[in-house]
Amino acid sequence: MTARLADRARYDRATAHLDAPLAIVDLDAFDANAADLVRRAGGKPVRVASKSVRCRALLERVLARDGFAGIMSFTLAESLWLARSGFGDVLLAYPSADRAGFAELAGDPELAAAVTVMVDDPAQLDLIDASRGGGRAVVRVCLELDTSLRMLGGRLRIGALRSPLRSPAQLAGLARAVARRPGFKVVGIMAYEGHVAGVGDAVAGRPLRSRGIRLMQAAARRELSERRAAAVRAVRAVVPDLEFVNGGGTGSVQHTVAEDAVTEVAAGSGLYVPRLFDHYTSFTGRPAALFALPVVRRPGVGVVTVLGGGYPASGAAGPDRSPVPYLPEGLRYDPREGAGEVQTPLTGSAADDLLVGDRVWFRHAKAGELCERFDTLRLVEGDAVTGAVPTYRGEGRTFL
């Protein structure tokens, strides 16, 4: 029996008493993935990206392990909620325009000590000041450095459109602006190289494209390593007591921590290992988060229909943003229908072995976005469900 066949058998046994649709996290795989992230981090702390987990119980589980420290959050409301829940080090990875949230933050010294907000423009400081509502707590600030690779004299840009701060001088200039402003303190720098950390370099059936990606990423790492080090030196000249320099992501952990300027690395998707992380030469994870949909129809030979399934991932629309039928092997979408909101036809030889009531196991394209579709994650150990924990949605929290 192959490993995938064995997984299907035990997932089916573990959840036989439950009705699908349902979502699970295989704790053995989750813990193995966590251990691998720590190994690749080489002694530097891993900050957990909550966007890729979206479950407080699992955030607590991974942060209880040696090698993990702190959370990287995605909205200010989430940051405040996590801080009030006992998480003492929350870095908000994106700028916010949540005026009520900033008033709450500035009005509570304990919250202000636990949460660090992201800034890349003086206008964001203006918004925070205008939102204080009399709150005088010092707001901890992290500056974000643009990591994109510029080629052909700047005519070609590779990387996400994020921060406008690209040069060390620009980053240091904003640090000086913050230092001159009462009520703020620069404590960190973040530089997320998504074109390295979030792009697989081993595209199935595309060897030339894969080689091109590897060449691009090698060039990007060299350029960013030098520029990030210079930016950190420039900011430390303004802020000698800088607390952290955050970089990387699941796909680049071992490369990012090799830079002396980086003090910590962020990762989250590597805990669940969604389908977009199948195509890396630098690491191999174990799928830990899956969801099951029940077979409700058999329209004909080689076809079954499952309930639900239209759970596309964010990003540029394309086939790689759809969940992938995972167990049993040999199922695929009908190209004319794809994954439907209410029903999804699946074709392939494996369909003829499925009966009404059987389940098909899927992997989401991204990690935490699965939790926006389910309110509960069943925790599987071996061939048994040993617990059930709420997702953010299950706790009534939908932050975006």
GROMACS .gro file of C-alpha atoms in nm:
model
  400
    1MET     CA    1   0.000   0.000   0.000
    2THR     CA    2   0.140   0.340  -0.097
    3ALA     CA    3   0.167   0.621   0.157
    4ARG     CA    4  -0.120   0.807  -0.006
    5LEU     CA    5  -0.344   0.500  -0.003
    6ALA     CA    6  -0.260   0.450   0.363
    7ASP     CA    7  -0.341   0.813   0.440
    8ARG     CA    8  -0.676   0.787   0.264
    9ALA     CA    9  -0.763   0.472   0.457
   10ARG     CA   10  -0.683   0.622   0.795
   11TYR     CA   11  -0.852   0.957   0.720
   12ASP     CA   12  -1.164   0.770   0.615
   13ARG     CA   13  -1.150   0.555   0.930
   14ALA     CA   14  -1.084   0.853   1.156
   15THR     CA   15  -1.378   1.054   1.023
   16ALA     CA   16  -1.624   0.772   0.948
   17HIS     CA   17  -1.855   0.893   1.226
   18LEU     CA   18  -1.866   1.246   1.081
   19ASP     CA   19  -2.058   1.387   0.787
   20ALA     CA   20  -1.870   1.567   0.513
   21PRO     CA   21  -1.796   1.840   0.413
   22LEU     CA   22  -1.532   1.859   0.685
   23ALA     CA   23  -1.173   1.973   0.727
   24ILE     CA   24  -0.889   1.802   0.912
   25VAL     CA   25  -0.537   1.871   1.024
   26ASP     CA   26  -0.309   1.569   1.047
   27LEU     CA   27  -0.114   1.649   1.364
   28ASP     CA   28   0.169   1.409   1.285
   29ALA     CA   29   0.228   1.588   0.955
   30PHE     CA   30   0.176   1.933   1.115
   31ASP     CA   31   0.436   1.863   1.383
   32ALA     CA   32   0.681   1.714   1.132
   33ASN     CA   33   0.647   2.025   0.915
   34ALA     CA   34   0.705   2.248   1.217
   35ALA     CA   35   1.020   2.056   1.306
   36ASP     CA   36   1.145   2.091   0.949
   37LEU     CA   37   1.093   2.468   0.954
   38VAL     CA   38   1.296   2.492   1.275
   39ARG     CA   39   1.570   2.278   1.122
   40ARG     CA   40   1.586   2.496   0.812
   41ALA     CA   41   1.591   2.812   1.025
   42GLY     CA   42   1.924   2.704   1.169
   43GLY     CA   43   1.880   2.850   1.516
   44LYS     CA   44   1.705   3.174   1.424
   45PRO     CA   45   1.347   3.209   1.552
   46VAL     CA   46   1.053   3.144   1.321
   47ARG     CA   47   0.769   3.394   1.346
   48VAL     CA   48   0.440   3.222   1.261
   49ALA     CA   49   0.233   3.382   0.985
   50SER     CA   50  -0.120   3.366   1.123
   51LYS     CA   51  -0.273   3.424   0.778
   52SER     CA   52  -0.158   3.074   0.690
   53VAL     CA   53  -0.299   2.909   1.004
   54ARG     CA   54  -0.615   3.102   1.115
   55CYS     CA   55  -0.672   2.883   1.418
   56ARG     CA   56  -0.579   2.998   1.769
   57ALA     CA   57  -0.534   2.647   1.905
   58LEU     CA   58  -0.284   2.556   1.633
   59LEU     CA   59  -0.101   2.887   1.674
   60GLU     CA   60  -0.064   2.801   2.042
   61ARG     CA   61   0.054   2.451   1.955
   62VAL     CA   62   0.330   2.563   1.723
   63LEU     CA   63   0.443   2.851   1.945
   64ALA     CA   64   0.486   2.605   2.232
   65ARG     CA   65   0.767   2.442   2.033
   66ASP     CA   66   1.129   2.549   2.063
   67GLY     CA   67   1.236   2.753   1.762
   68PHE     CA   68   0.913   2.951   1.716
   69ALA     CA   69   0.861   3.299   1.857
   70GLY     CA   70   0.593   3.556   1.783
   71ILE     CA   71   0.312   3.594   1.532
   72MET     CA   72   0.295   3.778   1.202
   73SER     CA   73  -0.067   3.891   1.166
   74PHE     CA   74  -0.264   4.026   0.871
   75THR     CA   75  -0.510   4.286   1.006
   76LEU     CA   76  -0.505   4.524   1.301
   77ALA     CA   77  -0.832   4.386   1.436
   78GLU     CA   78  -0.682   4.037   1.435
   79SER     CA   79  -0.365   4.167   1.600
   80LEU     CA   80  -0.559   4.323   1.886
   81TRP     CA   81  -0.772   4.012   1.930
   82LEU     CA   82  -0.464   3.789   1.945
   83ALA     CA   83  -0.291   4.022   2.189
   84ARG     CA   84  -0.596   4.023   2.416
   85SER     CA   85  -0.596   3.641   2.390
   86GLY     CA   86  -0.249   3.625   2.544
   87PHE     CA   87  -0.015   3.634   2.245
   88GLY     CA   88   0.252   3.879   2.357
   89ASP     CA   89   0.443   3.949   2.035
   90VAL     CA   90   0.231   4.028   1.731
   91LEU     CA   91   0.377   4.189   1.419
   92LEU     CA   92   0.116   4.328   1.181
   93ALA     CA   93   0.258   4.254   0.837
   94TYR     CA   94   0.049   4.504   0.639
   95PRO     CA   95  -0.036   4.873   0.681
   96SER     CA   96  -0.382   4.943   0.819
   97ALA     CA   97  -0.646   5.217   0.793
   98ASP     CA   98  -0.846   5.083   1.090
   99ARG     CA   99  -0.906   5.405   1.285
  100ALA     CA  100  -1.102   5.239   1.563
  101GLY     CA  101  -0.828   4.980   1.599
  102PHE     CA  102  -0.558   5.244   1.626
  103ALA     CA  103  -0.761   5.427   1.892
  104GLU     CA  104  -0.783   5.102   2.088
  105LEU     CA  105  -0.412   5.038   2.046
  106ALA     CA  106  -0.302   5.387   2.149
  107GLY     CA  107  -0.537   5.384   2.445
  108ASP     CA  108  -0.406   5.064   2.601
  109PRO     CA  109  -0.037   5.045   2.701
  110GLU     CA  110  -0.049   4.665   2.731
  111LEU     CA  111  -0.184   4.625   2.378
  112ALA     CA  112   0.066   4.880   2.247
  113ALA     CA  113   0.351   4.682   2.404
  114ALA     CA  114   0.235   4.358   2.239
  115VAL     CA  115   0.153   4.477   1.885
  116THR     CA  116   0.387   4.623   1.625
  117VAL     CA  117   0.233   4.793   1.320
  118MET     CA  118   0.369   4.821   0.965
  119VAL     CA  119   0.459   5.157   0.813
  120ASP     CA  120   0.614   5.257   0.479
  121ASP     CA  121   0.476   5.610   0.435
  122PRO     CA  122   0.451   5.917   0.663
  123ALA     CA  123   0.083   5.941   0.567
  124GLN     CA  124   0.025   5.623   0.767
  125LEU     CA  125   0.170   5.794   1.073
  126ASP     CA  126  -0.068   6.086   1.014
  127LEU     CA  127  -0.363   5.845   1.005
  128ILE     CA  128  -0.255   5.679   1.330
  129ASP     CA  129  -0.214   6.015   1.505
  130ALA     CA  130  -0.553   6.132   1.382
  131SER     CA  131  -0.708   5.812   1.518
  132ARG     CA  132  -0.560   5.817   1.867
  133GLY     CA  133  -0.861   5.980   2.029
  134GLY     CA  134  -0.654   6.091   2.326
  135GLY     CA  135  -0.462   5.766   2.361
  136ARG     CA  136  -0.098   5.832   2.444
  137ALA     CA  137   0.061   5.487   2.435
  138VAL     CA  138   0.376   5.465   2.224
  139VAL     CA  139   0.300   5.279   1.900
  140ARG     CA  140   0.565   5.027   1.798
  141VAL     CA  141   0.652   5.057   1.429
  142CYS     CA  142   0.811   4.822   1.176
  143LEU     CA  143   0.942   4.958   0.846
  144GLU     CA  144   0.898   4.753   0.528
  145LEU     CA  145   1.165   4.734   0.258
  146ASP     CA  146   1.068   4.662  -0.102
  147THR     CA  147   1.236   4.336  -0.205
  148SER     CA  148   1.154   4.324  -0.577
  149LEU     CA  149   1.427   4.247  -0.826
  150ARG     CA  150   1.478   4.524  -1.081
  151MET     CA  151   1.644   4.436  -1.411
  152LEU     CA  152   1.713   4.603  -1.746
  153GLY     CA  153   1.771   4.937  -1.581
  154GLY     CA  154   1.452   4.913  -1.380
  155ARG     CA  155   1.229   4.840  -1.679
  156LEU     CA  156   1.164   4.486  -1.555
  157ARG     CA  157   1.031   4.430  -1.204
  158ILE     CA  158   1.000   4.085  -1.047
  159GLY     CA  159   0.824   4.073  -0.713
  160ALA     CA  160   0.515   4.198  -0.535
  161LEU     CA  161   0.401   4.560  -0.545
  162ARG     CA  162   0.438   4.632  -0.175
  163SER     CA  163   0.647   4.899  -0.006
  164PRO     CA  164   0.760   5.218  -0.186
  165LEU     CA  165   1.080   5.210   0.024
  166ARG     CA  166   1.350   5.050  -0.186
  167SER     CA  167   1.686   5.206  -0.099
  168PRO     CA  168   1.866   5.208   0.235
  169ALA     CA  169   1.848   5.588   0.230
  170GLN     CA  170   1.469   5.583   0.190
  171LEU     CA  171   1.428   5.338   0.477
  172ALA     CA  172   1.660   5.540   0.701
  173GLY     CA  173   1.477   5.858   0.606
  174LEU     CA  174   1.148   5.719   0.728
  175ALA     CA  175   1.318   5.591   1.044
  176ARG     CA  176   1.435   5.947   1.114
  177ALA     CA  177   1.083   6.079   1.051
  178VAL     CA  178   0.942   5.832   1.303
  179ALA     CA  179   1.215   5.909   1.556
  180ARG     CA  180   1.127   6.280   1.542
  181ARG     CA  181   0.760   6.211   1.599
  182PRO     CA  182   0.629   6.175   1.957
  183GLY     CA  183   0.430   5.861   2.029
  184PHE     CA  184   0.611   5.625   1.791
  185LYS     CA  185   0.912   5.397   1.812
  186VAL     CA  186   1.084   5.204   1.532
  187VAL     CA  187   1.151   4.851   1.656
  188GLY     CA  188   1.191   4.643   1.340
  189ILE     CA  189   1.239   4.601   0.968
  190MET     CA  190   1.054   4.357   0.746
  191ALA     CA  191   1.146   4.252   0.393
  192TYR     CA  192   0.936   3.972   0.240
  193GLU     CA  193   1.085   3.825  -0.076
  194GLY     CA  194   0.768   3.663  -0.207
  195HIS     CA  195   0.917   3.599  -0.552
  196VAL     CA  196   1.164   3.365  -0.380
  197ALA     CA  197   0.966   3.235  -0.082
  198GLY     CA  198   0.634   3.192  -0.258
  199VAL     CA  199   0.723   3.073  -0.609
  200GLY     CA  200   0.805   2.707  -0.667
  201ASP     CA  201   1.120   2.639  -0.865
  202ALA     CA  202   1.034   2.290  -0.987
  203VAL     CA  203   0.728   2.330  -1.209
  204ALA     CA  204   0.597   1.989  -1.311
  205GLY     CA  205   0.666   1.918  -1.679
  206ARG     CA  206   0.832   2.259  -1.734
  207PRO     CA  207   1.209   2.208  -1.699
  208LEU     CA  208   1.308   2.524  -1.887
  209ARG     CA  209   1.067   2.739  -1.688
  210SER     CA  210   1.192   2.579  -1.368
  211ARG     CA  211   1.552   2.657  -1.456
  212GLY     CA  212   1.455   3.015  -1.539
  213ILE     CA  213   1.287   3.053  -1.199
  214ARG     CA  214   1.593   2.915  -1.021
  215LEU     CA  215   1.821   3.157  -1.205
  216MET     CA  216   1.590   3.448  -1.124
  217GLN     CA  217   1.571   3.351  -0.759
  218ALA     CA  218   1.947   3.314  -0.727
  219ALA     CA  219   1.994   3.662  -0.871
  220ALA     CA  220   1.720   3.799  -0.644
  221ARG     CA  221   1.879   3.649  -0.334
  222ARG     CA  222   2.220   3.797  -0.418
  223GLU     CA  223   2.081   4.144  -0.486
  224LEU     CA  224   1.852   4.150  -0.184
  225SER     CA  225   2.116   4.017   0.054
  226GLU     CA  226   2.342   4.313  -0.021
  227ARG     CA  227   2.064   4.572  -0.020
  228ARG     CA  228   1.899   4.437   0.295
  229ALA     CA  229   2.229   4.444   0.482
  230ALA     CA  230   2.288   4.804   0.373
  231ALA     CA  231   1.934   4.902   0.473
  232VAL     CA  232   1.974   4.748   0.818
  233ARG     CA  233   2.302   4.933   0.870
  234ALA     CA  234   2.139   5.261   0.764
  235VAL     CA  235   1.844   5.217   0.998
  236ARG     CA  236   2.061   5.104   1.290
  237ALA     CA  237   2.255   5.428   1.251
  238VAL     CA  238   1.925   5.601   1.336
  239VAL     CA  239   1.782   5.336   1.570
  240PRO     CA  240   2.071   5.156   1.745
  241ASP     CA  241   1.834   4.947   1.959
  242LEU     CA  242   1.645   4.793   1.665
  243GLU     CA  243   1.483   4.475   1.799
  244PHE     CA  244   1.439   4.258   1.489
  245VAL     CA  245   1.490   4.221   1.116
  246ASN     CA  246   1.230   3.988   0.965
  247GLY     CA  247   1.252   3.825   0.624
  248GLY     CA  248   1.168   3.526   0.416
  249GLY     CA  249   0.882   3.281   0.405
  250THR     CA  250   0.825   2.906   0.388
  251GLY     CA  251   0.998   2.864   0.053
  252SER     CA  252   1.312   3.060   0.141
  253VAL     CA  253   1.377   2.990   0.509
  254GLN     CA  254   1.726   2.841   0.479
  255HIS     CA  255   1.840   3.108   0.232
  256THR     CA  256   1.706   3.403   0.431
  257VAL     CA  257   1.851   3.298   0.766
  258ALA     CA  258   2.194   3.272   0.603
  259GLU     CA  259   2.203   3.653   0.592
  260ASP     CA  260   2.372   3.800   0.900
  261ALA     CA  261   2.143   4.104   0.888
  262VAL     CA  262   1.830   3.891   0.936
  263THR     CA  263   1.741   3.808   1.297
  264GLU     CA  264   1.420   3.608   1.237
  265VAL     CA  265   1.226   3.447   0.955
  266ALA     CA  266   0.852   3.427   0.895
  267ALA     CA  267   0.670   3.111   0.789
  268GLY     CA  268   0.321   2.967   0.810
  269SER     CA  269   0.219   2.785   0.493
  270GLY     CA  270   0.487   2.526   0.562
  271LEU     CA  271   0.281   2.397   0.853
  272TYR     CA  272  -0.023   2.299   0.643
  273VAL     CA  273   0.168   2.252   0.311
  274PRO     CA  274  -0.102   2.341   0.055
  275ARG     CA  275  -0.067   2.244  -0.310
  276LEU     CA  276   0.127   2.558  -0.412
  277PHE     CA  277   0.418   2.431  -0.204
  278ASP     CA  278   0.459   2.105  -0.390
  279HIS     CA  279   0.712   2.241  -0.639
  280TYR     CA  280   1.026   2.337  -0.450
  281THR     CA  281   1.371   2.186  -0.476
  282SER     CA  282   1.474   2.324  -0.136
  283PHE     CA  283   1.231   2.130   0.083
  284THR     CA  284   0.951   1.875   0.083
  285GLY     CA  285   0.666   1.901   0.332
  286ARG     CA  286   0.382   1.669   0.428
  287PRO     CA  287   0.025   1.776   0.344
  288ALA     CA  288  -0.132   1.839   0.684
  289ALA     CA  289  -0.455   2.028   0.612
  290LEU     CA  290  -0.719   1.863   0.393
  291PHE     CA  291  -1.091   1.880   0.340
  292ALA     CA  292  -1.336   1.609   0.243
  293LEU     CA  293  -1.641   1.643   0.021
  294PRO     CA  294  -1.908   1.373  -0.011
  295VAL     CA  295  -2.002   1.202  -0.335
  296VAL     CA  296  -2.369   1.284  -0.399
  297ARG     CA  297  -2.413   1.181  -0.765
  298ARG     CA  298  -2.281   0.942  -1.027
  299PRO     CA  299  -2.376   1.108  -1.358
  300GLY     CA  300  -2.217   0.839  -1.571
  301VAL     CA  301  -1.919   0.615  -1.629
  302GLY     CA  302  -1.599   0.776  -1.503
  303VAL     CA  303  -1.779   1.066  -1.333
  304VAL     CA  304  -1.886   1.147  -0.979
  305THR     CA  305  -2.023   1.469  -0.835
  306VAL     CA  306  -1.924   1.595  -0.491
  307LEU     CA  307  -2.104   1.854  -0.280
  308GLY     CA  308  -1.935   2.197  -0.279
  309GLY     CA  309  -1.572   2.255  -0.363
  310GLY     CA  310  -1.560   2.601  -0.518
  311TYR     CA  311  -1.292   2.731  -0.283
  312PRO     CA  312  -1.051   2.928  -0.506
  313ALA     CA  313  -0.738   3.083  -0.358
  314SER     CA  314  -0.646   3.450  -0.382
  315GLY     CA  315  -0.403   3.576  -0.645
  316ALA     CA  316  -0.405   3.589  -1.023
  317ALA     CA  317  -0.688   3.365  -1.144
  318GLY     CA  318  -0.580   3.036  -1.297
  319PRO     CA  319  -0.601   2.658  -1.258
  320ASP     CA  320  -0.333   2.661  -0.988
  321ARG     CA  321  -0.570   2.859  -0.761
  322SER     CA  322  -0.823   2.577  -0.736
  323PRO     CA  323  -0.809   2.302  -0.474
  324VAL     CA  324  -0.670   1.976  -0.606
  325PRO     CA  325  -0.852   1.641  -0.572
  326TYR     CA  326  -0.596   1.445  -0.371
  327LEU     CA  327  -0.743   1.115  -0.246
  328PRO     CA  328  -0.822   0.886  -0.413
  329GLU     CA  329  -0.563   0.948  -0.682
  330GLY     CA  330  -0.671   0.981  -1.042
  331LEU     CA  331  -0.952   1.238  -1.017
  332ARG     CA  332  -0.962   1.567  -1.203
  333TYR     CA  333  -1.202   1.852  -1.275
  334ASP     CA  334  -1.426   1.861  -1.578
  335PRO     CA  335  -1.261   2.140  -1.782
  336ARG     CA  336  -1.599   2.291  -1.871
  337GLU     CA  337  -1.715   2.321  -1.510
  338GLY     CA  338  -1.418   2.329  -1.275
  339ALA     CA  339  -1.486   2.355  -0.902
  340GLY     CA  340  -1.843   2.465  -0.832
  341GLU     CA  341  -1.984   2.652  -0.535
  342VAL     CA  342  -2.255   2.392  -0.470
  343GLN     CA  343  -2.142   2.087  -0.668
  344THR     CA  344  -1.828   1.974  -0.848
  345PRO     CA  345  -1.812   1.695  -1.106
  346LEU     CA  346  -1.491   1.493  -1.106
  347THR     CA  347  -1.374   1.263  -1.381
  348GLY     CA  348  -1.118   0.986  -1.405
  349SER     CA  349  -1.090   0.612  -1.361
  350ALA     CA  350  -1.100   0.642  -0.980
  351ALA     CA  351  -1.455   0.774  -1.006
  352ASP     CA  352  -1.592   0.431  -1.088
  353ASP     CA  353  -1.474   0.298  -0.752
  354LEU     CA  354  -1.664   0.563  -0.556
  355LEU     CA  355  -2.018   0.521  -0.426
  356VAL     CA  356  -2.271   0.779  -0.315
  357GLY     CA  357  -2.171   0.876   0.039
  358ASP     CA  358  -1.800   0.810  -0.012
  359ARG     CA  359  -1.569   1.107   0.028
  360VAL     CA  360  -1.301   1.271  -0.182
  361TRP     CA  361  -1.014   1.444  -0.004
  362PHE     CA  362  -0.884   1.774  -0.139
  363ARG     CA  363  -0.591   2.004  -0.072
  364HIS     CA  364  -0.644   2.379  -0.092
  365ALA     CA  365  -0.416   2.584  -0.314
  366LYS     CA  366  -0.317   2.806  -0.021
  367ALA     CA  367  -0.292   2.740   0.350
  368GLY     CA  368  -0.506   2.948   0.583
  369GLU     CA  369  -0.770   3.037   0.325
  370LEU     CA  370  -0.916   2.689   0.379
  371CYS     CA  371  -1.023   2.807   0.726
  372GLU     CA  372  -1.254   3.070   0.577
  373ARG     CA  373  -1.466   2.780   0.448
  374PHE     CA  374  -1.487   2.570   0.765
  375ASP     CA  375  -1.565   2.662   1.124
  376THR     CA  376  -1.395   2.355   1.273
  377LEU     CA  377  -1.074   2.163   1.214
  378ARG     CA  378  -1.081   1.799   1.322
  379LEU     CA  379  -0.744   1.695   1.460
  380VAL     CA  380  -0.632   1.353   1.338
  381GLU     CA  381  -0.365   1.143   1.504
  382GLY     CA  382  -0.303   0.806   1.347
  383ASP     CA  383  -0.645   0.678   1.244
  384ALA     CA  384  -0.850   0.865   1.502
  385VAL     CA  385  -0.991   1.211   1.551
  386THR     CA  386  -0.850   1.321   1.885
  387GLY     CA  387  -0.991   1.672   1.899
  388ALA     CA  388  -1.178   1.951   1.727
  389VAL     CA  389  -1.073   2.316   1.733
  390PRO     CA  390  -1.244   2.625   1.593
  391THR     CA  391  -1.099   2.825   1.308
  392TYR     CA  392  -1.113   3.203   1.319
  393ARG     CA  393  -1.446   3.171   1.139
  394GLY     CA  394  -1.563   2.923   1.401
  395GLU     CA  395  -1.494   3.184   1.667
  396GLY     CA  396  -1.699   3.437   1.476
  397ARG     CA  397  -1.393   3.624   1.350
  398THR     CA  398  -1.381   3.717   0.982
  399PHE     CA  399  -1.112   3.981   0.954
  400LEU     CA  400  -1.115   4.026   0.576
   0.00000   0.00000   0.00000
